[in-house]
PDB file of C-alpha atoms in Angstrom:
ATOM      1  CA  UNK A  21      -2.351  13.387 -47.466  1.00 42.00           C
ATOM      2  CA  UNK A  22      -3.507  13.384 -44.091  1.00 45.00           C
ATOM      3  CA  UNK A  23      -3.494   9.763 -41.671  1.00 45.00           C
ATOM      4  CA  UNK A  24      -7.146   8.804 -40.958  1.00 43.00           C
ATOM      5  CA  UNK A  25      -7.510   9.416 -36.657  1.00 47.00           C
ATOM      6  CA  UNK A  26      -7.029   5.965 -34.845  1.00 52.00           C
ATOM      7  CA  UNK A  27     -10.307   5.052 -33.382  1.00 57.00           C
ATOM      8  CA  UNK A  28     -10.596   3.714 -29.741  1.00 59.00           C
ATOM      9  CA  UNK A  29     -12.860   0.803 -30.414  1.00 55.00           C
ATOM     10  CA  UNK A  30     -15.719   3.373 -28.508  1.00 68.00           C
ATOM     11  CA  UNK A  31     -13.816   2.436 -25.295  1.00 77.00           C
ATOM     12  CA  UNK A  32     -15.547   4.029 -22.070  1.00 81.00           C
ATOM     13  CA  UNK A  33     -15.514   3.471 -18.079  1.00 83.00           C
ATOM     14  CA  UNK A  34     -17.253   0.846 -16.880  1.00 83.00           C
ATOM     15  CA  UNK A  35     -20.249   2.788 -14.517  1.00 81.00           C
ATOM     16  CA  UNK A  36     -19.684   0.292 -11.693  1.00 79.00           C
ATOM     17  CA  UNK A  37     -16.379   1.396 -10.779  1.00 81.00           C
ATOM     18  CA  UNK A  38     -16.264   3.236  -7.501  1.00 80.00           C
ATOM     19  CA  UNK A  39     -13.731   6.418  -7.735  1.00 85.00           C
ATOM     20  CA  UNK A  40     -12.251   8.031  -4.235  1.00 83.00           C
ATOM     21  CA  UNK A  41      -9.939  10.647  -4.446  1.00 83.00           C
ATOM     22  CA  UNK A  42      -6.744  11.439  -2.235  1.00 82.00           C
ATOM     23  CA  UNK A  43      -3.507  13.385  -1.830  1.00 79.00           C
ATOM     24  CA  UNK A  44      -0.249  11.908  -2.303  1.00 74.00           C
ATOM     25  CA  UNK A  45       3.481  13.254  -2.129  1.00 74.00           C
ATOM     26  CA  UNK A  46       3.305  13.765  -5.934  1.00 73.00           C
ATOM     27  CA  UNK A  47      -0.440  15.297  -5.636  1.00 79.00           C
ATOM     28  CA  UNK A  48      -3.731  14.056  -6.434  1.00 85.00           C
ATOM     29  CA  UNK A  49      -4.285  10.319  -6.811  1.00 86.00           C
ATOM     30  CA  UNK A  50      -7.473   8.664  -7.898  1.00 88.00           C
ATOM     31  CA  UNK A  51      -8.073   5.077  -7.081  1.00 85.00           C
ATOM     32  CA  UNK A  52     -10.761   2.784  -8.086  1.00 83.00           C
ATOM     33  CA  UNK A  53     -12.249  -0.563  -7.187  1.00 77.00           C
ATOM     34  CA  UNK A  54     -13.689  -3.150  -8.881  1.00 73.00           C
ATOM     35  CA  UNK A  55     -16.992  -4.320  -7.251  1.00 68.00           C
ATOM     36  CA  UNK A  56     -16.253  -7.583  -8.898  1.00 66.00           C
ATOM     37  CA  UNK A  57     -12.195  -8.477  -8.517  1.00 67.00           C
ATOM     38  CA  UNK A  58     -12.052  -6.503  -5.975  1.00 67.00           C
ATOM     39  CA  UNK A  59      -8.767  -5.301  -7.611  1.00 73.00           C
ATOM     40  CA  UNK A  60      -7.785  -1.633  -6.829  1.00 78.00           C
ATOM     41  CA  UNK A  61      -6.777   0.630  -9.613  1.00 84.00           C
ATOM     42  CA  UNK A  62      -3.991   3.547  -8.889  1.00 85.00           C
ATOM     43  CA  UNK A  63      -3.986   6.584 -11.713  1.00 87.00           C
ATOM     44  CA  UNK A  64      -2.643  10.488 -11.424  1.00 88.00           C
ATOM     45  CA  UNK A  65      -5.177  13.236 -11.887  1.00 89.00           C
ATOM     46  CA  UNK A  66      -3.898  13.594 -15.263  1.00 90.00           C
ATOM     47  CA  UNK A  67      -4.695   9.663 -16.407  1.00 90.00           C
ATOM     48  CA  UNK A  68      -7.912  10.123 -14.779  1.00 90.00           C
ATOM     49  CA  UNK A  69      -9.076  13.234 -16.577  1.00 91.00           C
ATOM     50  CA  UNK A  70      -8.128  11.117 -19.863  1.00 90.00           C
ATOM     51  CA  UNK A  71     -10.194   7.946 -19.065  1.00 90.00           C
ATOM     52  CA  UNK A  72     -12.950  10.313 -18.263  1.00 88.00           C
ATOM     53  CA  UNK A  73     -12.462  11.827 -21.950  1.00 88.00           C
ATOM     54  CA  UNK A  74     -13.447   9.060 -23.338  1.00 85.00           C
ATOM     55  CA  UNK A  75     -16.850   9.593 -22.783  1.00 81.00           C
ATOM     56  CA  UNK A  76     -16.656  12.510 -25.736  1.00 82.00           C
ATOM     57  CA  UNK A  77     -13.455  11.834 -27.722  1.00 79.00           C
ATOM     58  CA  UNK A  78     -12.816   8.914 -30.164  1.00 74.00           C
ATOM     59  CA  UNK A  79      -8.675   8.973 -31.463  1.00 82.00           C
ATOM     60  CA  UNK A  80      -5.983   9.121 -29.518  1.00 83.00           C
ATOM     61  CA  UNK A  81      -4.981  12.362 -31.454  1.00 86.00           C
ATOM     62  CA  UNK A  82      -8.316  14.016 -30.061  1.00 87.00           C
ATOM     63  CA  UNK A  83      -7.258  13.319 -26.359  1.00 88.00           C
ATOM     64  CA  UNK A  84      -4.124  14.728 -27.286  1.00 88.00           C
ATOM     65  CA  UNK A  85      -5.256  17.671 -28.616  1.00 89.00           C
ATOM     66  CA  UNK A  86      -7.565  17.942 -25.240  1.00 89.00           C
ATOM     67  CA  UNK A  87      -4.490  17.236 -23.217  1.00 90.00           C
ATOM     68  CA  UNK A  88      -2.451  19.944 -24.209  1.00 88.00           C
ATOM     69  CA  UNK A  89      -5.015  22.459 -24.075  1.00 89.00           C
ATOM     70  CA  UNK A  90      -6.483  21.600 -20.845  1.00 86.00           C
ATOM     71  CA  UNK A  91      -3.111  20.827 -18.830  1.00 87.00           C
ATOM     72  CA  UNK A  92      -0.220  23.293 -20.549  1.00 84.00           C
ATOM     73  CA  UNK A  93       1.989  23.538 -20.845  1.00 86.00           C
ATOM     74  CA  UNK A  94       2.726  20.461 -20.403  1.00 86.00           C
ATOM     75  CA  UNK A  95       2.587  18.129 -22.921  1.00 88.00           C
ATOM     76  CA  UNK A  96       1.621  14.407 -23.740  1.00 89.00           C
ATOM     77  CA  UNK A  97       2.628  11.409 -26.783  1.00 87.00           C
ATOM     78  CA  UNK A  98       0.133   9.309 -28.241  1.00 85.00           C
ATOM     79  CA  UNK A  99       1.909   6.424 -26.895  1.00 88.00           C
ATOM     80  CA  UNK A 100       1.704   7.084 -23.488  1.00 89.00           C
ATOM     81  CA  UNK A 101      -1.907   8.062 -24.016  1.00 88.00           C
ATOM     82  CA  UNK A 102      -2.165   3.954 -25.889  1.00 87.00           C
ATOM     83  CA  UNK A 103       0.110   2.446 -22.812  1.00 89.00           C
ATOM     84  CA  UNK A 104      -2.802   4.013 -20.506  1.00 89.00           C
ATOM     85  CA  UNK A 105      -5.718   3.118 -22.539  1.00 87.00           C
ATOM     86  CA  UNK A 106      -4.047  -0.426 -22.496  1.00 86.00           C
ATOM     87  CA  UNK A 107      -3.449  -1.192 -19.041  1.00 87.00           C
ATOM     88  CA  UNK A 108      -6.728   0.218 -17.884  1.00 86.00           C
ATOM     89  CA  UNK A 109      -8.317  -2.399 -20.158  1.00 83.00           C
ATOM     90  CA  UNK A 110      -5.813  -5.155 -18.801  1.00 82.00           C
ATOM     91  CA  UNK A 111      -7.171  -3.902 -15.585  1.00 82.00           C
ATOM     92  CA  UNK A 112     -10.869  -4.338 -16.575  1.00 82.00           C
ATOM     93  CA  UNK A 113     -11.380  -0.611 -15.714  1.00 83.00           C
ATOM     94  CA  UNK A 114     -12.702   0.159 -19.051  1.00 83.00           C
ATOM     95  CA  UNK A 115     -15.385  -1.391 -21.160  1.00 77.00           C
ATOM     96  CA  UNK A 116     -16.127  -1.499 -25.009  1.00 68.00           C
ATOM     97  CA  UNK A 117     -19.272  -1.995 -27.212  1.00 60.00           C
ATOM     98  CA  UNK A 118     -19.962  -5.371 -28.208  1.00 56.00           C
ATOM     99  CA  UNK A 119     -19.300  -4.621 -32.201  1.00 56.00           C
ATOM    100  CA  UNK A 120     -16.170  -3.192 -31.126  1.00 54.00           C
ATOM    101  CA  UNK A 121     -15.018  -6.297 -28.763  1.00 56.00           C
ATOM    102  CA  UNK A 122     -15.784  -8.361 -31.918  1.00 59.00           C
ATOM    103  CA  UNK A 123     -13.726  -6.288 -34.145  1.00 56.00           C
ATOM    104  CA  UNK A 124     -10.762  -6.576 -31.688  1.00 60.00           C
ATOM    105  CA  UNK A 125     -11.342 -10.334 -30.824  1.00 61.00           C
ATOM    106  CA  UNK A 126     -10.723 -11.182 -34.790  1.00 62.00           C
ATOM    107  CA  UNK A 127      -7.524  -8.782 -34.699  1.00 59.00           C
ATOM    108  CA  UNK A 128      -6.203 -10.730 -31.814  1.00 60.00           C
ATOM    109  CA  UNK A 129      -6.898 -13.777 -33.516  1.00 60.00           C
ATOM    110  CA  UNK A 130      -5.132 -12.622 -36.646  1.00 54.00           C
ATOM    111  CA  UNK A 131      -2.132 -11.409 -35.272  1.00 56.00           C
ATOM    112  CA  UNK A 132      -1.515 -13.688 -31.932  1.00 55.00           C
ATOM    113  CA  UNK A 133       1.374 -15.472 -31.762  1.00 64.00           C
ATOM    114  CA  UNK A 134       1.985 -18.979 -30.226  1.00 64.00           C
ATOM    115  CA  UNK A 135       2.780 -17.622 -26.428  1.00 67.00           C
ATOM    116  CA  UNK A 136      -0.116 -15.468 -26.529  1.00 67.00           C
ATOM    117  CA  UNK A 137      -2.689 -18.520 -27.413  1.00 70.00           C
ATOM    118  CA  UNK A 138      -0.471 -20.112 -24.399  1.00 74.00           C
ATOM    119  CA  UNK A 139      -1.363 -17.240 -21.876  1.00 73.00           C
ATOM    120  CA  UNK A 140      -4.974 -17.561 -22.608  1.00 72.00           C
ATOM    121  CA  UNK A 141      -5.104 -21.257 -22.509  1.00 74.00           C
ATOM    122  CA  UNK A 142      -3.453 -21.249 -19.120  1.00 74.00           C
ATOM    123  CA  UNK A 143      -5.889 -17.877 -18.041  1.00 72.00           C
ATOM    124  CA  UNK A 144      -8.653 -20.575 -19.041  1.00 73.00           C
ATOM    125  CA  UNK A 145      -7.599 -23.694 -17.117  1.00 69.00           C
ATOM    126  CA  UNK A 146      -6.909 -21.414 -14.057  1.00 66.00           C
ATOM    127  CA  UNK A 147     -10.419 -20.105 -14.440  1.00 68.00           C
ATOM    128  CA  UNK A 148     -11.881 -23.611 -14.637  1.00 68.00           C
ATOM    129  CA  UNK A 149     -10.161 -24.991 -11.531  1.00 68.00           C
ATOM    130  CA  UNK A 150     -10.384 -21.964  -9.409  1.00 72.00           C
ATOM    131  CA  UNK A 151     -13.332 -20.312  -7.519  1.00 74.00           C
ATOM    132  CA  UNK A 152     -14.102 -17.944  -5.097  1.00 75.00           C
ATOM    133  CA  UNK A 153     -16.523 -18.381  -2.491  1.00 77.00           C
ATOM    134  CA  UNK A 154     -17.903 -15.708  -0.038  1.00 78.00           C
ATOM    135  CA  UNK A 155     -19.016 -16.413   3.531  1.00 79.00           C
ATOM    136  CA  UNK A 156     -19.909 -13.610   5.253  1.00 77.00           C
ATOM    137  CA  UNK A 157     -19.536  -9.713   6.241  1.00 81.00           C
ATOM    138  CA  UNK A 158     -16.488 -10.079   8.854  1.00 82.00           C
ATOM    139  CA  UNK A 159     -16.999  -6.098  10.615  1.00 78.00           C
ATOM    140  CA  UNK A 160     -19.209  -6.901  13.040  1.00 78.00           C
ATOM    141  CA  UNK A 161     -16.687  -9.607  14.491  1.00 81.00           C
ATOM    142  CA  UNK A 162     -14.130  -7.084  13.798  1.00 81.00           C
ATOM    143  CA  UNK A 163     -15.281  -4.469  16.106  1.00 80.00           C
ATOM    144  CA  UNK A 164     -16.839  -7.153  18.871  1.00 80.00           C
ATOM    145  CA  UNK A 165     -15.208 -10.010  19.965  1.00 80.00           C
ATOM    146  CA  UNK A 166     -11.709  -9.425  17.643  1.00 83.00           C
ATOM    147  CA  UNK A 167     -11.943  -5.530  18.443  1.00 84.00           C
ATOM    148  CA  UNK A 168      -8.937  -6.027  21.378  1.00 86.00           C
ATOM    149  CA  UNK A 169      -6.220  -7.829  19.231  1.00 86.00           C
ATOM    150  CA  UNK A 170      -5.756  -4.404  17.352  1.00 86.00           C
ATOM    151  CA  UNK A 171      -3.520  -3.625  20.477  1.00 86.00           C
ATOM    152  CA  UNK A 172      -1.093  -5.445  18.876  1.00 86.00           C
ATOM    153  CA  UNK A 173      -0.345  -2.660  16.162  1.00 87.00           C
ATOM    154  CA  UNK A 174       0.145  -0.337  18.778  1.00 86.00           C
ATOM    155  CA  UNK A 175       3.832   1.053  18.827  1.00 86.00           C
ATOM    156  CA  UNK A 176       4.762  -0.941  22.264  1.00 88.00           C
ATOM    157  CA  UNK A 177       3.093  -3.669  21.583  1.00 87.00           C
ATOM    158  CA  UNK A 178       4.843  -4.188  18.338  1.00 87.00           C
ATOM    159  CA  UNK A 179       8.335  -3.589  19.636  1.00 89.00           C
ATOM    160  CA  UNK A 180       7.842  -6.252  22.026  1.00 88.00           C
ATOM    161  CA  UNK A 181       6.583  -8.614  19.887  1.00 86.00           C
ATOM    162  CA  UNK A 182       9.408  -7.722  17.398  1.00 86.00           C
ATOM    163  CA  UNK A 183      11.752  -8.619  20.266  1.00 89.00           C
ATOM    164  CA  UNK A 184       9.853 -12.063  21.029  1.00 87.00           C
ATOM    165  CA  UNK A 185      10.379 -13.447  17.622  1.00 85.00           C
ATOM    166  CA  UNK A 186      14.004 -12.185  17.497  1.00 88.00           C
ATOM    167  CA  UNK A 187      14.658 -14.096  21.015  1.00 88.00           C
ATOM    168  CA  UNK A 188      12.757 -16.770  19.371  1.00 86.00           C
ATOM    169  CA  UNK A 189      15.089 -16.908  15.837  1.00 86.00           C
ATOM    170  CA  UNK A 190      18.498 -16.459  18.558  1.00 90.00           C
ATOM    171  CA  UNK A 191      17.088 -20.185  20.898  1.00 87.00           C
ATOM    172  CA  UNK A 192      16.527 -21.811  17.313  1.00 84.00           C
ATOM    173  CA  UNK A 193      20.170 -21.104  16.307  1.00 88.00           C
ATOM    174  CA  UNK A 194      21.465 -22.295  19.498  1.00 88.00           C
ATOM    175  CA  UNK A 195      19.320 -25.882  19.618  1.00 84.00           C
ATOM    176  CA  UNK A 196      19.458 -26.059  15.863  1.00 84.00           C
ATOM    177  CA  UNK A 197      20.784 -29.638  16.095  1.00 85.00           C
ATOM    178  CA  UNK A 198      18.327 -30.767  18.626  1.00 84.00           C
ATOM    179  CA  UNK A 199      15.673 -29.601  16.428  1.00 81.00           C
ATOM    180  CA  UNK A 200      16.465 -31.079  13.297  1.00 83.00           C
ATOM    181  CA  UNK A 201      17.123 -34.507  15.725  1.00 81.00           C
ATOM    182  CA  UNK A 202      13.128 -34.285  16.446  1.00 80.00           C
ATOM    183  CA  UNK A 203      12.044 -34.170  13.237  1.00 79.00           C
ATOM    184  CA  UNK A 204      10.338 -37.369  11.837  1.00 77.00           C
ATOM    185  CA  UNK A 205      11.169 -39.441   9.169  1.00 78.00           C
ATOM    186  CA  UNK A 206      10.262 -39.548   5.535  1.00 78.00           C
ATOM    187  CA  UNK A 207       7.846 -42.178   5.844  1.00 79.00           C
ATOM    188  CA  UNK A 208       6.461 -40.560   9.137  1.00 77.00           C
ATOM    189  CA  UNK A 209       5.901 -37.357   7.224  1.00 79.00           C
ATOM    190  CA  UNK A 210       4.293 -39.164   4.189  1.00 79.00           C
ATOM    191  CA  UNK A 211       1.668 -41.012   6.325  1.00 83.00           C
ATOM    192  CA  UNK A 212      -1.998 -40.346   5.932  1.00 84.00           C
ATOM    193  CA  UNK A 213      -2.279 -38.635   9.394  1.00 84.00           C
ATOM    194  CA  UNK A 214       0.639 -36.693   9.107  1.00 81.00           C
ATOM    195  CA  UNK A 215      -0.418 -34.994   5.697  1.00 82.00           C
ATOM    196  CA  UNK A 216      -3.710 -34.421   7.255  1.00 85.00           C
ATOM    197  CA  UNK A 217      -2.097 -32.631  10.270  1.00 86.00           C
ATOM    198  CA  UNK A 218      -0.036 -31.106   7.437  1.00 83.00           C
ATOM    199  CA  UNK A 219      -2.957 -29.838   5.636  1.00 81.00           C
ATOM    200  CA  UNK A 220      -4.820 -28.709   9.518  1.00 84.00           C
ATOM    201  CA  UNK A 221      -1.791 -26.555  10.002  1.00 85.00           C
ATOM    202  CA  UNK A 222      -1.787 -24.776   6.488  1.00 83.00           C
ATOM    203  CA  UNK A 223      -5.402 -23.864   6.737  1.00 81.00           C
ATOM    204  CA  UNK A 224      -5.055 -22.497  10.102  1.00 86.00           C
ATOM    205  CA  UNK A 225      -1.950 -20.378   9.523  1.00 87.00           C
ATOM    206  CA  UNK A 226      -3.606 -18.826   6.563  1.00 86.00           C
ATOM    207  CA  UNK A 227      -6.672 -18.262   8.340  1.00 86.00           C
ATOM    208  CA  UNK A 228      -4.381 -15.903  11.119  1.00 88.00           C
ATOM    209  CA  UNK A 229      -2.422 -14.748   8.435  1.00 89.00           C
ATOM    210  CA  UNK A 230      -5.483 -13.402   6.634  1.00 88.00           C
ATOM    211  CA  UNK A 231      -7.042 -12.186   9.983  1.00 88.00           C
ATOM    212  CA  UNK A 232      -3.778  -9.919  10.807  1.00 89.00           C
ATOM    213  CA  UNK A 233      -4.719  -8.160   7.475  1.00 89.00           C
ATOM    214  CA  UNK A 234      -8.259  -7.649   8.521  1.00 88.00           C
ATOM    215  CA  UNK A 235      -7.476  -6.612  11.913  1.00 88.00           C
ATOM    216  CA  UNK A 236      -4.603  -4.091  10.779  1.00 88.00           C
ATOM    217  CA  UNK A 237      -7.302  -2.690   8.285  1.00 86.00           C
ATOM    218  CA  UNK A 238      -9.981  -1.929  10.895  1.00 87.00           C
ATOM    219  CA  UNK A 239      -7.024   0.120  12.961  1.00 87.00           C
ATOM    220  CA  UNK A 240      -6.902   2.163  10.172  1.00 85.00           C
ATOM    221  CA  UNK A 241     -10.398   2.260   9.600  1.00 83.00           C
ATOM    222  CA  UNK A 242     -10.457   0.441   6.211  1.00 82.00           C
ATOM    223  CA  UNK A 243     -13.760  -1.308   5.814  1.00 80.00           C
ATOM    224  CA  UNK A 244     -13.593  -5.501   5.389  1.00 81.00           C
ATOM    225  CA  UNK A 245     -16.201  -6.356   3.488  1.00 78.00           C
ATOM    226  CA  UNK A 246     -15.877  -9.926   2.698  1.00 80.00           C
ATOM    227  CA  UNK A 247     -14.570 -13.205   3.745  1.00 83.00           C
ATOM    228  CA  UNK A 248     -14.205 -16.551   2.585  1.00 82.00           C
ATOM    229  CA  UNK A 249     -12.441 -19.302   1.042  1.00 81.00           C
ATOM    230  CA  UNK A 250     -10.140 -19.575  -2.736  1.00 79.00           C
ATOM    231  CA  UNK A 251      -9.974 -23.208  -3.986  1.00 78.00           C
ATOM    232  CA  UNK A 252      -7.378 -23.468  -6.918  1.00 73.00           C
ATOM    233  CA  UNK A 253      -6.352 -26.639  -8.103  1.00 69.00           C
ATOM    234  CA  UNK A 254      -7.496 -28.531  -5.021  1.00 68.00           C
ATOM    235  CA  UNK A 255      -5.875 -25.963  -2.298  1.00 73.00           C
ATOM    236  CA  UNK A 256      -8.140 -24.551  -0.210  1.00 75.00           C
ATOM    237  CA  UNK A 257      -6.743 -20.975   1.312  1.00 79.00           C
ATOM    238  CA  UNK A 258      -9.226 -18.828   3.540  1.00 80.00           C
ATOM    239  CA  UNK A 259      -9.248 -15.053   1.559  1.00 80.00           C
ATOM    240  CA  UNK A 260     -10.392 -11.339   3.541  1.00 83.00           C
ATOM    241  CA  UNK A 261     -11.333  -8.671   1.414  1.00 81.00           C
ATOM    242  CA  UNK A 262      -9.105  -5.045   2.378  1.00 81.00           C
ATOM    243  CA  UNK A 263      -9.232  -3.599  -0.779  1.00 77.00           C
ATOM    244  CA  UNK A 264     -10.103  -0.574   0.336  1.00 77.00           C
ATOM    245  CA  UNK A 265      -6.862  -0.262   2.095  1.00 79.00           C
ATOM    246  CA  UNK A 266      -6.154   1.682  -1.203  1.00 75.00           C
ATOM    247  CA  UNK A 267      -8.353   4.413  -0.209  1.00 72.00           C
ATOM    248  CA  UNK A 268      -6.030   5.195   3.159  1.00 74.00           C
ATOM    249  CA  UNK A 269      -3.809   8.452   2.697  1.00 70.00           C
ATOM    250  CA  UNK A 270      -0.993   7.297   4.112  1.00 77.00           C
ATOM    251  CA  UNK A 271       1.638   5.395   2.779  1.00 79.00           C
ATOM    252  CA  UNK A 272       3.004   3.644   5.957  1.00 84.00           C
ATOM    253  CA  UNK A 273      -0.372   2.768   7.114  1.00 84.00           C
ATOM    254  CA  UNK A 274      -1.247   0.603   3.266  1.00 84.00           C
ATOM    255  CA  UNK A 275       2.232  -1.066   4.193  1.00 87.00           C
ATOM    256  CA  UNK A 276       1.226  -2.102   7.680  1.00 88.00           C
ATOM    257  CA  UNK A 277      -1.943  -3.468   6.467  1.00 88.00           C
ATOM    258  CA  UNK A 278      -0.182  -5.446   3.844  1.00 87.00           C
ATOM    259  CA  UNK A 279       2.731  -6.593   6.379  1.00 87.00           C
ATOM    260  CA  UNK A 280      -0.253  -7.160   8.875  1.00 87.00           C
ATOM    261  CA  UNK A 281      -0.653 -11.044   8.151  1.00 88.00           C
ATOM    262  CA  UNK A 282       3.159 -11.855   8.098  1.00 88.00           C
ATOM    263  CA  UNK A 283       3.665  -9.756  11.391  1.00 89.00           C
ATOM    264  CA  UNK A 284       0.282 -12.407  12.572  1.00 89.00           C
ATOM    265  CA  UNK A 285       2.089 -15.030  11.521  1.00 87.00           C
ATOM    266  CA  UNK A 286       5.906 -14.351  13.118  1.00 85.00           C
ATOM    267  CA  UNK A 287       4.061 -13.726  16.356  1.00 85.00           C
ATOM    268  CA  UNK A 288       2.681 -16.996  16.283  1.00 83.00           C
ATOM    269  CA  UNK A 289       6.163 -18.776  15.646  1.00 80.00           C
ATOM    270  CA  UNK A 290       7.545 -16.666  18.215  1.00 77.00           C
ATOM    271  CA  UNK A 291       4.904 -18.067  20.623  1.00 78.00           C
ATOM    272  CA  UNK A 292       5.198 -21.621  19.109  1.00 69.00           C
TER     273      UNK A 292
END
């Protein structure tokens, strides 16, 4: 007796997702953003043709079926097919009718265990005592007033700086002892002013550690879209927007961008 198909709860791509193609060492590679997270999504050709599937097929045994045929000969499992259809709805790249996101919220109910009702508890505290506030469209102070300090991605430019903070990490070593001499006591450090000074200096070293992101991104032509502030739990920490550092071809220029607000911030303890 034949197995009844297993369904796919109706499970299709959200429309708002934004799709942008490009090549890779291993071939095409499809990435998507979420206009909402802002989250980038990375799949192969092949993962995206079966997401797109799911616009006409309802069982994993249909995709397949439409698999095989359409990409031989190679050849997929189920379970890989299930281990994509579930972390592209972990991602929030898919969406589901509202019977069907019923039906699954009284499975996971049934069968959740005590660490899962943990995860979602937590999920739901973060969500209460974190926000995310936009301020403004940062690309027009990008490419005026903040267009020069892109000169210090250049290749020169970022050897010397390189060799800064390494003198600077060599004169700490040597006047290590003098250093830790200067530093205050506890019950300086613990003083009202000194935890507001504290709190100055955090804010402002995310704010150029964030900005050597943004700044890398425009070398490289990625577009910056947004800027602002992320308050969780009481700690405020300035946020830019370079998602679509994703959409870049080349490998070693997504790493820069990602290094860009650490390199920021080593040049300013090399200065300091």
């Amino acid at each position: 007796m034949n197995q009844p198909a297993r369904t796919l709860h109706h499970t299709r791509l959200r429309k708002d997702i934004r799709w942008h193609a490009t090549e890779d060492v291993s071939g095409r590679v499809w990435i998507a953003i979420d206009p909402l997270k802002r989250t980038p999504f990375q799949c192969s050709e092949e993962d995206y043709q079966i997401l797109r599937w799911l616009e006409e097929l309802e069982s994993f045994e249909q995709l397949e079926a439409k698999f095989n045929d359409g990409f031989r000969p190679r050849s997929i499992h189920p379970s890989t097919i299930r281990r994509l259809i579930h972390h592209s709805r972990h991602q929030g790249i898919l969406r589901q009718t509202q019977e069907a996101a019923n039906d699954r919220n009284r499975e996971r109910k049934e069968r959740s265990t005590f660490g899962e009702r943990a995860i979602a508890f937590a999920r739901w505290v973060q969500g209460i005592f974190s926000a995310r506030i936009s301020l403004a469209n940062p690309d027009a102070l990008l490419e005026g007033p903040l267009r020069p300090l892109q000169i210090l991605f250049a290749r020169r430019f970022t050897i010397a700086a390189l060799g800064m903070i390494l003198a600077s990490v060599c004169l700490v070593v040597v006047h290590y002892q003098e250093l830790i001499a200067c530093i205050p006591g506890w019950n300086v450090q613990r003083s009202p002013s000194a935890l507001i000074c504290y709190g100055v200096v955090f804010v402002m070293t995310r704010v150029i550690h964030e900005l050597g992101h943004a700044v890398a991104g425009k070398r490289y032509g990625v577009r910056c879209c947004d800027v602002g502030v992320l308050v969780s739990f009481g700690m405020i920490c300035p946020y830019v927007d370079t998602t679509d550092a994703w959409k870049t071809a080349s490998r070693w220029q997504r790493m820069i961008i990602a290094l860009g607000g650490i390199y920021f911030e080593w040049i300013l303890a090399g200065i300091a």
